[in-house]
PDB file of C-alpha atoms in Angstrom:
ATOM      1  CA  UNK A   1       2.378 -21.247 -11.790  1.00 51.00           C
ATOM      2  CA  UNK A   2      -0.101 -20.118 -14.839  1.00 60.00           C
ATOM      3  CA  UNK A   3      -2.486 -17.889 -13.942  1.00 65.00           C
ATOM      4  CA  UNK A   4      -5.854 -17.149 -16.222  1.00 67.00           C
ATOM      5  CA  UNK A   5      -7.180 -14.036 -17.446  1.00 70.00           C
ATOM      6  CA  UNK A   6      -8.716 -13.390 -13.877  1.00 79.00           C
ATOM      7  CA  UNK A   7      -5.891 -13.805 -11.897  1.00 73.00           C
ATOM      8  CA  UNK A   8      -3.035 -11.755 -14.560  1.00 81.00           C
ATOM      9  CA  UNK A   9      -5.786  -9.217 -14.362  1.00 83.00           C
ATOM     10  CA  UNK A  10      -5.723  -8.815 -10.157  1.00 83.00           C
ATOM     11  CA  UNK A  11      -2.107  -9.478 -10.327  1.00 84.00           C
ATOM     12  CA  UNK A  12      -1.185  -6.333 -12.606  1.00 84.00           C
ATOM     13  CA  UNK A  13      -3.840  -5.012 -10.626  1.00 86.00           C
ATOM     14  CA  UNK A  14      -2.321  -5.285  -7.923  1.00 88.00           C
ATOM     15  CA  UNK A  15       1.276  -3.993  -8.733  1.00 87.00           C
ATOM     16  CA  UNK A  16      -0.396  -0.337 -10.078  1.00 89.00           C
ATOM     17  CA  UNK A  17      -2.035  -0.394  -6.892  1.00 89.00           C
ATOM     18  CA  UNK A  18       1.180  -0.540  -4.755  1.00 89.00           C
ATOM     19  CA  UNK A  19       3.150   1.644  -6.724  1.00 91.00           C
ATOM     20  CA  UNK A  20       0.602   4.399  -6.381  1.00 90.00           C
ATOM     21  CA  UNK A  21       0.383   3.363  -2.903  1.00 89.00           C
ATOM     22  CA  UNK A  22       4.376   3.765  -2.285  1.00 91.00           C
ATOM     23  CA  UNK A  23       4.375   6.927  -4.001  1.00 93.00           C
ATOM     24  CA  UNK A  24       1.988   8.211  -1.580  1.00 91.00           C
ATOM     25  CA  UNK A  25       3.524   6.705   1.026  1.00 91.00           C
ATOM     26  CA  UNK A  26       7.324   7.785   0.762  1.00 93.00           C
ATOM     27  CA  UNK A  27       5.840  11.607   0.179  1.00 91.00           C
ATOM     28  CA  UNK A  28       3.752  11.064   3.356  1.00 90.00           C
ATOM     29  CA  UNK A  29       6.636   9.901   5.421  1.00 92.00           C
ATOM     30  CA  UNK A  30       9.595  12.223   3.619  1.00 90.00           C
ATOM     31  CA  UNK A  31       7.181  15.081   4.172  1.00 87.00           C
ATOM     32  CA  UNK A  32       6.938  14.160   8.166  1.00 88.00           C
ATOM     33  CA  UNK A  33      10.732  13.349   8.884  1.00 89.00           C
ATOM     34  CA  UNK A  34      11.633  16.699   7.109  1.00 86.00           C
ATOM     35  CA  UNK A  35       9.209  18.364   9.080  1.00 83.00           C
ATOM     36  CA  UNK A  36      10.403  16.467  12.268  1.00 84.00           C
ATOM     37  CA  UNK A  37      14.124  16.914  11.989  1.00 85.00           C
ATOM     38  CA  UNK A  38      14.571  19.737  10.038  1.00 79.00           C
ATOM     39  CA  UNK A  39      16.370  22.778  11.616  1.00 75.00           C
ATOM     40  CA  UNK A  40      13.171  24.708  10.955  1.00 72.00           C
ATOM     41  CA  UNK A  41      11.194  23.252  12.881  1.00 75.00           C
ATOM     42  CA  UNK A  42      12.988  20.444  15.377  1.00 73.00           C
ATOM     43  CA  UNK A  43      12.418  23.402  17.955  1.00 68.00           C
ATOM     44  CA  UNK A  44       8.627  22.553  18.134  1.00 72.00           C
ATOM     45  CA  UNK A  45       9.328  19.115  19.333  1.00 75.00           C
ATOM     46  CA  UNK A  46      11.534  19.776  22.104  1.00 69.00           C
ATOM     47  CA  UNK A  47       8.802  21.790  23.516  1.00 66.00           C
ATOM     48  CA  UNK A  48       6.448  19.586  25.931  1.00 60.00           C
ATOM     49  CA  UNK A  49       3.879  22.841  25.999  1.00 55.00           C
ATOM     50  CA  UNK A  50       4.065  22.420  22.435  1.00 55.00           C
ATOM     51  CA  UNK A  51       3.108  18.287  22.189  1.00 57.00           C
ATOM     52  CA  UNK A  52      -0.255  18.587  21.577  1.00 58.00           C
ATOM     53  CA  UNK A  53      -0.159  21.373  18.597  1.00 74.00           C
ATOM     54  CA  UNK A  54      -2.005  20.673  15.495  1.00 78.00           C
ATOM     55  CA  UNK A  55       1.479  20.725  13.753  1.00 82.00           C
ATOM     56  CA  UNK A  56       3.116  17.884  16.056  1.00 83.00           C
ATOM     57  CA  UNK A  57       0.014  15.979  15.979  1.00 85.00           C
ATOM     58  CA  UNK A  58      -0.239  16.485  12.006  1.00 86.00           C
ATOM     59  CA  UNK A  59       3.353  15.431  11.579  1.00 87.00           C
ATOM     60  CA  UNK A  60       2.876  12.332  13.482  1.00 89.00           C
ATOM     61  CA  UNK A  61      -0.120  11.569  11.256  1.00 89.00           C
ATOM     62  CA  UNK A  62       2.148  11.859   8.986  1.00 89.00           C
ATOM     63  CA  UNK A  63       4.984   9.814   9.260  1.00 91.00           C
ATOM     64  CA  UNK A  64       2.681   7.026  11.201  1.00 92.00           C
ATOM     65  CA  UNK A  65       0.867   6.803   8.016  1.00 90.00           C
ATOM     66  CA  UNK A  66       3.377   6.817   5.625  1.00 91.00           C
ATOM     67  CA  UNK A  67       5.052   4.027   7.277  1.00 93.00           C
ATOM     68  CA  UNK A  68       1.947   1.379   7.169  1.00 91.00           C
ATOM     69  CA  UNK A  69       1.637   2.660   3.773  1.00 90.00           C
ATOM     70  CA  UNK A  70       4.750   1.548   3.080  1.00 92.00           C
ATOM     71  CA  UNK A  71       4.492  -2.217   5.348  1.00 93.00           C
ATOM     72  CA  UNK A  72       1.654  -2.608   3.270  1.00 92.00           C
ATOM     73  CA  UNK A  73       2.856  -2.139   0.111  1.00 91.00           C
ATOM     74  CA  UNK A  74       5.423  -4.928   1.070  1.00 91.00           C
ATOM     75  CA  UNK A  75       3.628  -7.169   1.227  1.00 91.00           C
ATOM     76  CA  UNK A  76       1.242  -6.692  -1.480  1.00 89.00           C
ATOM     77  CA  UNK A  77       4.393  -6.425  -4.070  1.00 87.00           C
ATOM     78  CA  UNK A  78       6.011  -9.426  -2.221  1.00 88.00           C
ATOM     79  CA  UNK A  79       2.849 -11.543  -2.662  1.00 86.00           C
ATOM     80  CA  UNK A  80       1.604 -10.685  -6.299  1.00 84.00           C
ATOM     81  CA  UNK A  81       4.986 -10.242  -8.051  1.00 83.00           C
ATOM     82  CA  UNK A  82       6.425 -13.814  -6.767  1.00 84.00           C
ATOM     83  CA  UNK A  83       3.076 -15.367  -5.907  1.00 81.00           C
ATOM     84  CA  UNK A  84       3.114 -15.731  -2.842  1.00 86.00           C
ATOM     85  CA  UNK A  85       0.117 -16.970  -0.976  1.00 86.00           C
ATOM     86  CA  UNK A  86       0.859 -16.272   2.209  1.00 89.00           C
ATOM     87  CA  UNK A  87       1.911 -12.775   1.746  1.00 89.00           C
ATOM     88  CA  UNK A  88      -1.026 -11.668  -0.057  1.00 88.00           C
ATOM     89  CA  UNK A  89      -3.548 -12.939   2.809  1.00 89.00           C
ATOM     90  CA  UNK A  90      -1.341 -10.714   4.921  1.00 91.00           C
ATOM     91  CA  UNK A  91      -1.241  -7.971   2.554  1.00 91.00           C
ATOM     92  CA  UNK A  92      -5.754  -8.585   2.656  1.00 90.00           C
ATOM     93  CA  UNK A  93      -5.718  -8.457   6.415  1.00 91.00           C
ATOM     94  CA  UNK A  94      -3.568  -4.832   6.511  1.00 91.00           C
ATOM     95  CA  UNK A  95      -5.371  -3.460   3.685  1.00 91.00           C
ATOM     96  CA  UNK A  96      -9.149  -4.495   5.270  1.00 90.00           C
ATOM     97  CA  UNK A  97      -7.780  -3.045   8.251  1.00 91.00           C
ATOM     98  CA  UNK A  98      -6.700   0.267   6.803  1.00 90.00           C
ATOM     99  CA  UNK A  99      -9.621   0.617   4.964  1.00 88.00           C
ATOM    100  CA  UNK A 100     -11.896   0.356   8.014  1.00 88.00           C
ATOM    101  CA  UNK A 101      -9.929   3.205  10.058  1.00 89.00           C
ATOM    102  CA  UNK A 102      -9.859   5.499   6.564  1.00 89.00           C
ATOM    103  CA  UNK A 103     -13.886   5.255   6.567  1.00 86.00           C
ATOM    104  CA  UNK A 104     -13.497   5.655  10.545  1.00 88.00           C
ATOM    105  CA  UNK A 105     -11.510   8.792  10.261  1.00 87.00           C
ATOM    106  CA  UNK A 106     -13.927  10.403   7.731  1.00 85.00           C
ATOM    107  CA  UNK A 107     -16.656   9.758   9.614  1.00 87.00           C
ATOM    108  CA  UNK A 108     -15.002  11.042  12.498  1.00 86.00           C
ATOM    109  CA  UNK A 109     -13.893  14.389   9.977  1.00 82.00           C
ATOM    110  CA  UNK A 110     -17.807  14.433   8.996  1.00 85.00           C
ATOM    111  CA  UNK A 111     -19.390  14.794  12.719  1.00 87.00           C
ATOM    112  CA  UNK A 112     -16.127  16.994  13.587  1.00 86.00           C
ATOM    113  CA  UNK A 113     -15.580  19.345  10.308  1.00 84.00           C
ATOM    114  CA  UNK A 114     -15.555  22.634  12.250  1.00 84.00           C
ATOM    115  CA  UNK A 115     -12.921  21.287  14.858  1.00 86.00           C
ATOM    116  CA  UNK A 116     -11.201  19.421  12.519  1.00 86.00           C
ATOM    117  CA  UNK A 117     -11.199  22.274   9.711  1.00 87.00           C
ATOM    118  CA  UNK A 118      -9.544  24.890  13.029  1.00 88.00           C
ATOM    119  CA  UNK A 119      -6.676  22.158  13.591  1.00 87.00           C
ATOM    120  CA  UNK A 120      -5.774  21.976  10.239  1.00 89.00           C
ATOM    121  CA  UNK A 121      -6.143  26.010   9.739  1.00 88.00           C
ATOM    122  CA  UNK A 122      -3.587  26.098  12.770  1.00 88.00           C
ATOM    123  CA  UNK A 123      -1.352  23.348  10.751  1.00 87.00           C
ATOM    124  CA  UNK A 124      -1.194  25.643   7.679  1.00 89.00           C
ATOM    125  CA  UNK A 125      -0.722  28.692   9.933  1.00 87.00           C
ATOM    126  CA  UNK A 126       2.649  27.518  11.894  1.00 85.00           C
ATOM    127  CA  UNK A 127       4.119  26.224   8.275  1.00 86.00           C
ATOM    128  CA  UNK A 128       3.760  29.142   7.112  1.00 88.00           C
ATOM    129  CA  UNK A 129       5.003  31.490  10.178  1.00 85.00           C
ATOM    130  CA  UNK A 130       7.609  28.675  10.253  1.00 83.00           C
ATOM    131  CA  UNK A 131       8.563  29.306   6.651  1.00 85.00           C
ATOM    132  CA  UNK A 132       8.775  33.615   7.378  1.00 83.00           C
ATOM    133  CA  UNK A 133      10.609  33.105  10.512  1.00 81.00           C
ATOM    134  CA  UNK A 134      13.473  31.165   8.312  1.00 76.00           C
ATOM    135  CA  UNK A 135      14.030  33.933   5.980  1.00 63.00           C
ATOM    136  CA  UNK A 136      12.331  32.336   3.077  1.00 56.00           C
ATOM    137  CA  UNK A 137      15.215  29.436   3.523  1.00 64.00           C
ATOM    138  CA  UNK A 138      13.285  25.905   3.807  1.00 75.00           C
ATOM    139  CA  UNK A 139      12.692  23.909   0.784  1.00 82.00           C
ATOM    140  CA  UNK A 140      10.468  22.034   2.160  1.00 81.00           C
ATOM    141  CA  UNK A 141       8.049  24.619   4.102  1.00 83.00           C
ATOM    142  CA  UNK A 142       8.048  26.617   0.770  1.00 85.00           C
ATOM    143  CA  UNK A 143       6.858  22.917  -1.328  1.00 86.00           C
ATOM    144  CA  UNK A 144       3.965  22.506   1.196  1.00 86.00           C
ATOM    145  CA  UNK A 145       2.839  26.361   1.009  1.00 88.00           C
ATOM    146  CA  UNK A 146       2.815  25.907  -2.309  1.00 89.00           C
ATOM    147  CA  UNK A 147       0.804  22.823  -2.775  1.00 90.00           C
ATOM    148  CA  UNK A 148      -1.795  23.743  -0.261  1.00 90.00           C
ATOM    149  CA  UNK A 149      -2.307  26.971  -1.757  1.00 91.00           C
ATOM    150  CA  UNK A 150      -2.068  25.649  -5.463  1.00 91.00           C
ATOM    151  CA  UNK A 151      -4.616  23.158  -4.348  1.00 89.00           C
ATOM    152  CA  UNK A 152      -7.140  25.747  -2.820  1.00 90.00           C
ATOM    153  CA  UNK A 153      -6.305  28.431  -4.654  1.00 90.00           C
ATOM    154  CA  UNK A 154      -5.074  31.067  -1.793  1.00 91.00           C
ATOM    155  CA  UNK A 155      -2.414  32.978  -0.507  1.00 90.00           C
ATOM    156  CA  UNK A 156      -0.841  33.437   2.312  1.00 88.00           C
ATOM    157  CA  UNK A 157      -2.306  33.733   6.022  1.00 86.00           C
ATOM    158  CA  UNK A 158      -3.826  37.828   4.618  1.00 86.00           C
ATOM    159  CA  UNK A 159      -4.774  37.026   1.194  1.00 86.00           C
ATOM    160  CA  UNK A 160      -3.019  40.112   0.461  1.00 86.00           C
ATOM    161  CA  UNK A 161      -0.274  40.644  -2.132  1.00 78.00           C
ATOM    162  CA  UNK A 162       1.572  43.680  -1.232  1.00 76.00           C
ATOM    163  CA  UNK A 163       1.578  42.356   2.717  1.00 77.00           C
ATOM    164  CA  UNK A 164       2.509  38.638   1.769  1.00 79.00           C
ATOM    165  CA  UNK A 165       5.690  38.180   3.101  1.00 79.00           C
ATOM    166  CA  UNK A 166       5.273  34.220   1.234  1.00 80.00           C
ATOM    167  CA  UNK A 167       4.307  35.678  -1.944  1.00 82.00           C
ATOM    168  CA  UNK A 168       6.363  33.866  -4.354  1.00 85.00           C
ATOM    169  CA  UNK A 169       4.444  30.662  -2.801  1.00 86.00           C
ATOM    170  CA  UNK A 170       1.386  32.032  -4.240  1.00 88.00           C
ATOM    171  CA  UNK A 171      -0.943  30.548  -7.144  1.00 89.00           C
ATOM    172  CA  UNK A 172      -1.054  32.566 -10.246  1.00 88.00           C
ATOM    173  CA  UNK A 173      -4.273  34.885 -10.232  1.00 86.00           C
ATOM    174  CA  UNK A 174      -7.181  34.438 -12.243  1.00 86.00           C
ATOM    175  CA  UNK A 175      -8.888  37.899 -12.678  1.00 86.00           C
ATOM    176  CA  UNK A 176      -7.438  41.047 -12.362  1.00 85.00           C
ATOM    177  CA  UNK A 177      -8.656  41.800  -8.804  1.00 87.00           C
ATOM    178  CA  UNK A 178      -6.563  38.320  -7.721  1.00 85.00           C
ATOM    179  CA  UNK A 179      -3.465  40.503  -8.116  1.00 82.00           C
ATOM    180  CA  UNK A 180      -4.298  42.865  -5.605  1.00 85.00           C
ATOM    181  CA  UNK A 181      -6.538  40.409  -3.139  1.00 87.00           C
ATOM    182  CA  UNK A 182      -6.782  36.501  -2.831  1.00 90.00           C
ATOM    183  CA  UNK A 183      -8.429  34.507  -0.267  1.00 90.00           C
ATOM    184  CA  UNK A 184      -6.401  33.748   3.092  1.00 90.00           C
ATOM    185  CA  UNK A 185      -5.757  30.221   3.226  1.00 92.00           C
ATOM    186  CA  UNK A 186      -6.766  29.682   7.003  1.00 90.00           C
ATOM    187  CA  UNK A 187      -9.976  30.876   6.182  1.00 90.00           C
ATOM    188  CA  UNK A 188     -10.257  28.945   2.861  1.00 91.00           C
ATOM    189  CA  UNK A 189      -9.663  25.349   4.777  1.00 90.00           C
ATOM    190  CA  UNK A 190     -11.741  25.983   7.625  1.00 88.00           C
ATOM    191  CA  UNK A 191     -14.607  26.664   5.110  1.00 88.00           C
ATOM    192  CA  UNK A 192     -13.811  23.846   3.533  1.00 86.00           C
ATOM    193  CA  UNK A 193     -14.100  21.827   6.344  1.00 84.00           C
ATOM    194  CA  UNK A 194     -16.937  23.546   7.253  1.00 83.00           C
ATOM    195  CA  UNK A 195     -19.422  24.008   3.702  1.00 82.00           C
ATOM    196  CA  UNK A 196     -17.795  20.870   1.639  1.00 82.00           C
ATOM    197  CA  UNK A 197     -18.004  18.144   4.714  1.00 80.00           C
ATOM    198  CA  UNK A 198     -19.865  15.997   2.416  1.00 83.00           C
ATOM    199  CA  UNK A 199     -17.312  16.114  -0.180  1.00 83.00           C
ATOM    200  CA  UNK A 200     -14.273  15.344   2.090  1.00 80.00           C
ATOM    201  CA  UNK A 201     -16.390  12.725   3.961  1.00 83.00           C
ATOM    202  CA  UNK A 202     -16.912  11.189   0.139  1.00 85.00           C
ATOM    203  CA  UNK A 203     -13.192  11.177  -0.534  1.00 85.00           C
ATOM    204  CA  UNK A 204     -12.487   9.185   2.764  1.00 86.00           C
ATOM    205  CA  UNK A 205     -15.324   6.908   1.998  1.00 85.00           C
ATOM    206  CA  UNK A 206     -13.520   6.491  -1.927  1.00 87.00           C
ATOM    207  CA  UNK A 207     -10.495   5.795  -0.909  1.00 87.00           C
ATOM    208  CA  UNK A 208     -11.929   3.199   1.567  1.00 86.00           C
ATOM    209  CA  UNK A 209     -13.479   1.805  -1.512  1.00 87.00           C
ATOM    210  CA  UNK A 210     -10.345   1.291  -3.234  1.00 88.00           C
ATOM    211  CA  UNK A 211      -8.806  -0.084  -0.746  1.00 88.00           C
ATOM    212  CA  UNK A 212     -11.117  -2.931  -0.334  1.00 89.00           C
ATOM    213  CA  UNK A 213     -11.148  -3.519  -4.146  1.00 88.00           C
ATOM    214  CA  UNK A 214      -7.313  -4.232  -3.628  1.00 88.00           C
ATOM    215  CA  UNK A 215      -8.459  -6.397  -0.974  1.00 89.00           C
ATOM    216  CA  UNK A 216     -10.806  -8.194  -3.027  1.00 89.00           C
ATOM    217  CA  UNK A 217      -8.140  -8.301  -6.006  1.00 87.00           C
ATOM    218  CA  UNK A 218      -5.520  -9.867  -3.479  1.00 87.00           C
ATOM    219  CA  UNK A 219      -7.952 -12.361  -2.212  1.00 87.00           C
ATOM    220  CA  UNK A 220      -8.630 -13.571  -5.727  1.00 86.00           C
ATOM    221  CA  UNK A 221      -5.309 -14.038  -6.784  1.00 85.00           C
ATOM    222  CA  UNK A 222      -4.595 -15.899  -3.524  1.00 83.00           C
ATOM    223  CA  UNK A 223      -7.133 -18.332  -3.987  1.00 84.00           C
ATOM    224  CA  UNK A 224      -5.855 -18.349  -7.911  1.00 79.00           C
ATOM    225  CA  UNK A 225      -2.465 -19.717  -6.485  1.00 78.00           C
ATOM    226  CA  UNK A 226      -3.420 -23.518  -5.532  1.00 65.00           C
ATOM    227  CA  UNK A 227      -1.365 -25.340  -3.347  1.00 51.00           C
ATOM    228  CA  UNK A 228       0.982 -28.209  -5.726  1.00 49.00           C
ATOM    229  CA  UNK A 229      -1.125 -31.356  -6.327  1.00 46.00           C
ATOM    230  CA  UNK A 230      -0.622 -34.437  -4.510  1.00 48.00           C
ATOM    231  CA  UNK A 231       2.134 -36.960  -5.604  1.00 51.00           C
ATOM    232  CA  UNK A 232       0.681 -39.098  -8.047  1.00 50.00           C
ATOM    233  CA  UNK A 233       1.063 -43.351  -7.278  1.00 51.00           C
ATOM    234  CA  UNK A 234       1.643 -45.938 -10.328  1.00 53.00           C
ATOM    235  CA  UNK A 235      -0.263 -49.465  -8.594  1.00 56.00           C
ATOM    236  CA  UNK A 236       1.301 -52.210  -9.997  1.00 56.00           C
ATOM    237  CA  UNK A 237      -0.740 -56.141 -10.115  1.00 56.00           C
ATOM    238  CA  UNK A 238       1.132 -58.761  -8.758  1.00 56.00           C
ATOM    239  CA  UNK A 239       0.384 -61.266 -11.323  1.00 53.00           C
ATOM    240  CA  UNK A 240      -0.996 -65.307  -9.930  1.00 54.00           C
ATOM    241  CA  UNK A 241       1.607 -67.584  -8.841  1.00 50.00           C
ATOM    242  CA  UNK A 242       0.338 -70.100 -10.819  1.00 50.00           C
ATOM    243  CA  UNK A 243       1.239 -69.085 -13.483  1.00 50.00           C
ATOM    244  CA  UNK A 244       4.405 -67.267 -13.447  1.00 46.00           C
ATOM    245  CA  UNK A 245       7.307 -68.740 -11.637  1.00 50.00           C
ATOM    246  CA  UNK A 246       9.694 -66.325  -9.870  1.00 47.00           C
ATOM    247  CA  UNK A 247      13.433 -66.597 -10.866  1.00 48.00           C
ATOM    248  CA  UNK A 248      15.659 -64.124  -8.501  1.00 52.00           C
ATOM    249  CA  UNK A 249      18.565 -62.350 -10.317  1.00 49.00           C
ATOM    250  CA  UNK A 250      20.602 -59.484  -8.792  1.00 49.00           C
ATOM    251  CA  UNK A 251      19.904 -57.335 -11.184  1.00 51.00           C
ATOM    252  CA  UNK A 252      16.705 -58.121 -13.014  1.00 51.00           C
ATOM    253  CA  UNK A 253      13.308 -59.810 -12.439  1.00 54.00           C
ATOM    254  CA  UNK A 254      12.689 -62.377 -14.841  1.00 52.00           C
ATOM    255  CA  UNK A 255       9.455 -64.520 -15.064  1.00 50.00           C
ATOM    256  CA  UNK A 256       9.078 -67.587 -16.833  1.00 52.00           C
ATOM    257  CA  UNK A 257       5.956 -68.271 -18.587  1.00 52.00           C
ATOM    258  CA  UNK A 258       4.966 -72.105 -19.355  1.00 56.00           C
ATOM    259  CA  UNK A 259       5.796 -73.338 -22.324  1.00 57.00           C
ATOM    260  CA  UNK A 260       7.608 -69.658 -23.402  1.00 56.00           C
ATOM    261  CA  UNK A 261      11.181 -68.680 -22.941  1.00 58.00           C
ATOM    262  CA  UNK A 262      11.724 -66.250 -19.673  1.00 57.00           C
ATOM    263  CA  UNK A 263      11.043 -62.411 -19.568  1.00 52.00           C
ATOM    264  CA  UNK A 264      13.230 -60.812 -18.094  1.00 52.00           C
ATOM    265  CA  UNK A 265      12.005 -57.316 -16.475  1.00 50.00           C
ATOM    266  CA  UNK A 266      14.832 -54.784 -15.644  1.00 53.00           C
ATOM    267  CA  UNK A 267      13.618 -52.248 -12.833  1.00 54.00           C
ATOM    268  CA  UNK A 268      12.891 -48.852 -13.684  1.00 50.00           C
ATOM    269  CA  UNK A 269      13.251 -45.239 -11.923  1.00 50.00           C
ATOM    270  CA  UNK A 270      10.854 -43.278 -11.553  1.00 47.00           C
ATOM    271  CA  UNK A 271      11.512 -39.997 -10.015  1.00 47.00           C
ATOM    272  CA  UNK A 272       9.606 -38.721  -7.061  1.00 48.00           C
ATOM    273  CA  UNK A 273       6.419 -41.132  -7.933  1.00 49.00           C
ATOM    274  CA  UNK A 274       5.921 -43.788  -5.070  1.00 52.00           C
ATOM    275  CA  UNK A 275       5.291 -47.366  -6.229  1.00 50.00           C
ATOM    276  CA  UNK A 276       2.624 -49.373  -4.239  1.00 49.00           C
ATOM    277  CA  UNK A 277       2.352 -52.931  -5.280  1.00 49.00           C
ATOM    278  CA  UNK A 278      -0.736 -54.801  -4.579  1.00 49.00           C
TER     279      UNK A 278
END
């Protein structure tokens, strides 16, 4: 079905949307498996003392989230890419949903920060003993060290070069001093937890936003996609006996006219149009 400039517009929309949206969502639920399987760290699980940890409740986060990232994305590629109606009012229900639990949760982080800010501190502090009880050996531990610490500049659980048994997970240093002395990285997420809850509040509130502008861009498009139209009838006059005088052949109708030699009328096809005759 032809779609205007409107509805190409949500529909490409739409598919940049999801793929961003599965990208995020296959790291977020890689990330989580790895760190629920792997031999590093499958000893943490199988601990019931160890249940509620900031690391098994982080990983669950995890891998929960990834996979409704992932439903959702289903249905939104499902329903733009063959124009699907029904798909993309599902894919508008998930998404409203999701969006109203992402504002939830960073309201939640806002009025929480300095819990919130400890339980992720204690997350960054078992990947990383995690990662030096291994011998350096995890892929994985030693990609999240480094993108946490990349990300808020840091190092290590000391700060300290020399002592840093996770060095090589380190950021590059800025100024000469950063050689000898960076910030911890426990202490560096609780503050930012702690001085910048506006600013992670905001980001939970943006991507809320964007999630109902996919919303909003799915609705559209749905509505775009009209159902077909109604089979169209052809209503056909019987002409007045009185003047036309009926001749029945097997394979034709023929009138005869007075005074005029007889029409014959041979019966047409016409494929799925319904003929009334009145």
């Amino acid at each position: 079905m032809a779609l205007d400039g409107c509805g190409l517009l949500c529909k490409y929309t739409l598919f940049i949307f999801n793929l961003i949206f599965a990208l995020v969502g296959f790291v977020f639920l890689g990330l989580g498996l790895w760190l629920r399987f792997s031999n590093s760290t499958r000893a943490i699980f199988e601990f019931e003392a160890l249940n509620s940890s900031a690391f098994v409740i982080a990983v669950t986060i995890l891998i929960i989230t990834g996979s409704v990232m992932l439903i959702v994305v289903v249905f939104g590629d499902y329903g733009a890419c063959n124009e699907k109606r029904c798909a993309l009012q599902i894919f508008s229900v998930l998404v409203s949903i999701l969006a109203g639990a992402v504002v939830v949760f960073g309201v939640i982080a806002y009025s929480r920060s300095g819990e919130i800010g400890l339980r992720m501190g204690e997350f960054y502090s078992s990947i990383y003993f995690l990662y030096v009880a291994n011998a350096n050996g995890d892929p994985v531990l030693a990609v999240t060290l480094t993108f946490i610490q990349k990300l808020l500049h840091c190092c290590g659980a000391t700060g300290v070069k020399l002592l840093e048994f996770a060095k090589e997970t380190c950021p590059k240093p800025d100024t000469i001093w950063e050689h000898i002395k960076m910030d911890a990285c426990p202490g560096v997420i609780i503050n930012v937890f702690n001085d910048k809850a506006p600013l992670v509040m905001g980001l939970f509130v943006g991507t809320g936003a964007l999630l109902l502008l996919a919303m909003i861009c799915s609705s559209i498009l749905a509505k775009k996609l009209k159902t077909p139209s109604s089979p169209q009838y052809i209503i056909l006059t019987q002409p007045q006996t009185s003047q036309l005088e009926y001749i029945p052949t097997s394979t034709s109708i023929s009138y005869s006219f007075p005074d005029q030699e007889p029409v014959v009328f041979t019966p047409l096809t016409v494929a799925n149009i319904p003929i009334v005759i009145t």
